[in-house]
Short mmCIF file of C-alpha atoms in Angstrom, two decimals:
data_model
loop_
_atom_site.label_atom_id
_atom_site.label_comp_id
_atom_site.label_asym_id
_atom_site.label_seq_id
_atom_site.Cartn_x
_atom_site.Cartn_y
_atom_site.Cartn_z
CA VAL A 1 -57.67 226.61 209.57
CA ASP A 2 -54.90 228.27 211.17
CA GLN A 3 -55.83 227.27 215.01
CA SER A 4 -55.34 223.85 213.75
CA LEU A 5 -52.50 223.98 212.04
CA GLN A 6 -50.72 225.56 215.33
CA ARG A 7 -52.85 223.06 217.57
CA GLN A 8 -51.89 219.61 215.64
CA PRO A 9 -48.61 220.91 213.66
CA SER A 10 -47.97 217.28 213.01
CA THR A 11 -51.04 215.84 211.99
CA ASN A 12 -52.40 215.87 208.73
CA HIS A 13 -55.19 218.85 207.54
CA SER A 14 -57.17 218.71 204.43
CA VAL A 15 -58.93 221.73 202.96
CA LEU A 16 -61.40 220.86 200.40
CA TYR A 17 -62.34 223.52 197.29
CA PHE A 18 -65.63 223.25 195.48
CA ASP A 19 -66.21 224.55 192.24
CA ALA A 20 -69.64 224.40 190.51
CA ASP A 21 -69.17 223.33 187.28
CA LYS A 22 -71.33 225.14 184.37
CA MET A 23 -73.11 228.13 186.37
CA HIS A 24 -72.84 229.50 183.60
CA LEU A 25 -75.23 227.63 181.46
CA ILE A 26 -77.15 227.17 184.18
CA ASN A 27 -78.58 230.88 184.93
CA ASP A 28 -78.30 231.64 181.05
CA SER A 29 -80.56 228.31 180.11
CA PHE A 30 -82.87 227.95 184.25
CA GLY A 31 -82.30 231.55 185.31
CA TYR A 32 -80.54 232.38 188.46
CA GLU A 33 -83.14 231.34 190.64
CA ALA A 34 -82.13 228.04 189.34
CA GLY A 35 -78.72 228.99 189.86
CA ASP A 36 -79.06 229.78 193.33
CA LYS A 37 -80.73 226.45 194.03
CA ALA A 38 -77.66 224.64 192.84
CA ILE A 39 -75.51 226.45 194.50
CA ARG A 40 -77.94 226.06 197.69
CA THR A 41 -78.21 221.67 196.76
CA ILE A 42 -74.19 221.66 196.66
CA ALA A 43 -74.26 223.63 200.45
CA THR A 44 -76.46 221.53 201.93
CA LEU A 45 -74.79 218.21 200.76
CA ILE A 46 -71.36 219.58 201.55
CA LYS A 47 -73.03 220.44 205.11
CA GLU A 48 -74.93 217.32 205.76
CA ASN A 49 -71.82 215.26 204.83
CA ALA A 50 -69.21 217.38 205.94
CA GLY A 51 -68.69 214.94 208.97
CA HIS A 52 -68.21 215.72 212.36
CA HIS A 53 -66.25 218.73 214.24
CA GLN A 54 -65.54 220.12 210.99
CA ALA A 55 -65.38 223.65 209.58
CA ILE A 56 -67.26 224.29 206.02
CA ALA A 57 -67.00 228.38 204.73
CA HIS A 58 -69.22 229.78 201.64
CA LEU A 59 -66.42 231.81 200.42
CA MET A 60 -67.92 233.23 197.37
CA GLY A 61 -71.08 232.67 194.83
CA ASP A 62 -70.33 228.91 193.79
CA ARG A 63 -67.56 228.11 195.59
CA PHE A 64 -67.22 226.68 199.02
CA ALA A 65 -64.47 225.30 201.22
CA LEU A 66 -64.54 222.29 203.93
CA LEU A 67 -61.61 221.63 206.36
CA LEU A 68 -61.31 217.86 207.51
CA ARG A 69 -59.17 218.38 210.14
CA ASP A 70 -56.89 214.99 210.80
CA ALA A 71 -57.29 213.90 207.61
CA ASP A 72 -54.85 213.04 204.95
CA SER A 73 -55.33 213.20 200.77
CA HIS A 74 -56.36 209.91 200.88
CA ALA A 75 -59.63 210.57 203.65
CA ALA A 76 -60.20 213.99 201.91
CA SER A 77 -60.73 211.94 198.30
CA ALA A 78 -62.58 209.61 199.57
CA ARG A 79 -64.84 212.20 201.12
CA ALA A 80 -65.54 214.62 198.64
CA GLN A 81 -65.91 211.69 195.81
CA HIS A 82 -68.97 211.22 198.54
CA ILE A 83 -70.27 214.17 198.52
CA LEU A 84 -69.64 214.56 193.81
CA GLY A 85 -71.69 211.35 193.94
CA LEU A 86 -74.40 212.63 195.84
CA LEU A 87 -74.24 215.71 193.91
CA GLU A 88 -74.54 213.69 190.92
CA ARG A 89 -77.84 213.09 191.07
CA GLU A 90 -79.26 215.74 191.44
CA SER A 91 -80.53 217.72 188.27
CA LEU A 92 -82.41 220.97 187.16
CA GLU A 93 -85.13 220.72 184.77
CA ARG A 94 -87.32 222.97 183.02
CA GLU A 95 -89.61 223.24 179.77
CA GLY A 96 -88.00 219.80 178.59
CA LYS A 97 -84.30 221.09 179.34
CA LYS A 98 -82.32 218.70 181.72
CA LEU A 99 -78.84 219.45 183.42
CA GLN A 100 -77.23 217.68 185.56
CA LEU A 101 -75.43 219.67 188.77
CA SER A 102 -71.54 218.77 189.19
CA ALA A 103 -68.58 220.60 191.06
CA SER A 104 -65.23 220.60 190.66
CA VAL A 105 -62.93 220.05 194.00
CA GLY A 106 -59.37 220.84 194.44
CA ILE A 107 -57.68 218.69 197.99
CA ALA A 108 -54.61 220.16 199.60
CA THR A 109 -53.21 218.94 202.70
CA ALA A 110 -50.72 220.32 205.57
CA PRO A 111 -48.46 220.07 206.57
CA GLY A 112 -47.52 218.44 202.88
CA VAL A 113 -47.93 221.27 200.39
CA ALA A 114 -48.80 224.27 202.69
CA ARG A 115 -47.34 225.93 205.65
CA ASN A 116 -50.51 228.00 206.74
CA GLY A 117 -54.50 228.17 206.18
CA ALA A 118 -53.62 230.89 203.42
CA GLU A 119 -51.23 228.83 201.59
CA LEU A 120 -53.37 225.69 201.98
CA LEU A 121 -56.59 227.65 200.57
CA THR A 122 -54.49 228.65 197.91
CA ILE A 123 -53.45 225.59 196.77
CA ALA A 124 -56.78 223.93 197.35
CA GLU A 125 -58.27 226.63 194.65
CA VAL A 126 -55.59 225.57 192.00
CA ALA A 127 -56.24 222.04 192.57
CA SER A 128 -60.11 222.76 192.09
CA ARG A 129 -58.75 224.38 188.53
CA GLY A 130 -57.35 221.81 187.52
CA ALA A 131 -60.00 219.05 188.33
CA LYS A 132 -62.29 221.93 185.90
CA ASP A 133 -59.49 221.62 182.91
CA ARG A 134 -60.03 218.39 182.91
CA GLY A 135 -63.56 218.29 182.30
CA GLY A 136 -64.78 218.67 185.76
CA LYS A 137 -67.08 216.10 187.35
CA GLN A 138 -64.30 215.29 189.87
CA CYS A 139 -61.50 215.84 192.27
CA ALA A 140 -57.77 216.60 192.13
CA VAL A 141 -55.36 216.38 194.80
CA PHE A 142 -52.81 218.84 194.48
CA GLN A 143 -49.25 216.74 193.87
CA PRO A 144 -45.82 218.58 193.83
CA VAL A 145 -44.96 216.03 190.85
CA ASP A 146 -48.26 217.40 188.90
CA ALA A 147 -47.23 219.31 186.26
CA SER A 148 -50.03 220.87 185.83
CA LEU A 149 -51.00 221.79 188.88
CA ILE A 150 -47.75 222.94 189.51
CA GLN A 151 -48.34 225.46 186.56
CA ARG A 152 -51.94 226.94 187.92
CA ARG A 153 -49.79 227.21 190.95
CA SER A 154 -47.40 228.68 189.39
CA ASP A 155 -49.84 231.30 187.89
CA ALA A 156 -51.33 231.83 191.19
CA ASP A 157 -48.07 233.27 192.60
CA GLN A 158 -47.79 235.32 189.43
CA VAL A 159 -50.82 237.63 190.41
CA GLY A 160 -49.30 239.77 192.74
CA TYR A 161 -46.61 240.56 189.93
CA LEU A 162 -48.89 241.34 187.70
CA GLN A 163 -50.76 243.78 189.62
CA MET A 164 -47.59 245.73 190.52
CA ALA A 165 -47.45 245.46 186.61
CA LEU A 166 -50.85 247.13 186.34
CA ILE A 167 -50.19 249.83 188.87
CA ASP A 168 -46.66 250.83 187.22
CA ASP A 169 -48.14 250.76 183.55
CA ARG A 170 -45.72 247.86 182.00
CA PHE A 171 -48.38 246.58 179.84
CA VAL A 172 -47.60 247.87 176.41
CA LEU A 173 -49.97 247.84 173.27
CA TYR A 174 -48.95 246.80 170.41
CA GLY A 175 -51.39 246.36 166.40
CA GLN A 176 -50.37 244.19 164.44
CA GLU A 177 -52.28 245.18 160.79
CA ILE A 178 -54.70 242.28 159.43
CA ARG A 179 -54.79 242.50 155.58
CA SER A 180 -56.88 240.67 152.78
CA LEU A 181 -54.81 239.31 150.50
CA THR A 182 -57.96 240.42 148.01
CA GLU A 183 -59.95 242.79 149.58
CA THR A 184 -59.77 246.80 150.17
CA GLY A 185 -61.35 248.43 152.73
CA ALA A 186 -61.03 249.72 155.67
CA LYS A 187 -58.18 249.27 157.53
CA LYS A 188 -58.45 246.82 160.64
CA LEU A 189 -56.06 246.31 163.63
CA GLU A 190 -55.59 242.88 166.33
CA VAL A 191 -54.83 244.92 169.62
CA LEU A 192 -52.03 242.73 171.00
CA VAL A 193 -50.63 243.27 174.29
CA ARG A 194 -47.11 242.68 176.28
CA LEU A 195 -46.09 242.90 178.74
CA ARG A 196 -42.67 245.17 179.89
CA GLY A 197 -40.13 243.35 182.59
CA ASP A 198 -37.87 244.81 185.35
CA ASP A 199 -35.30 244.54 183.02
CA GLY A 200 -37.34 246.63 180.27
CA LYS A 201 -38.05 243.45 178.03
CA LEU A 202 -40.41 242.00 176.84
CA VAL A 203 -42.00 239.16 178.52
CA PRO A 204 -43.66 237.15 175.88
CA PRO A 205 -47.74 236.96 176.44
CA ASP A 206 -47.18 233.20 177.42
CA ARG A 207 -45.44 233.98 180.58
CA PHE A 208 -48.06 235.72 181.89
CA LEU A 209 -51.49 235.43 179.82
CA PRO A 210 -52.09 232.30 181.65
CA ALA A 211 -51.74 233.89 185.21
CA ALA A 212 -53.92 236.95 184.11
CA GLU A 213 -56.74 234.66 183.05
#
């Protein structure tokens, strides 16, 4: 990706981040062999429909990336929709159960939203999570004006900060008592986590839990 950006800095290059939907359901209901078959099916469809002179990567497990050189977000979205359409024709069947395959695709285009390959891949992943949050079986193009995707990007940027907080032991546990209004019995506590910020003050959970998740 970096080489493409360096060779053609003023040309649009798009990264498509594919994340298979419902893999836990597939593995639990149909078995890991079926899960592997689903991953192979997705890989084959991406490979056969990537176009010429493109780069494909198997990132991990059920996640793939496709680099479309000299392609803006509209061309990338059209390619993603085509692949998703083909994927919808594929399904798994076992003992009377049938499950249609699908994926969530995130699209990021340089030089509009990123300066290098690492940023482009991160933003494409953020966009794919946005597509999955919206129900899956679709693609999401990262746009700076998309509030939900910006929040995802912000969450991704916080990961390094949270890792350092973990190393520095700045997470604090609080026990909140759960007490019945009518019954007596063993004492119960709900354990809550707080983060102590750089200034020593406690950071509310809604500020860091989405990034932690």
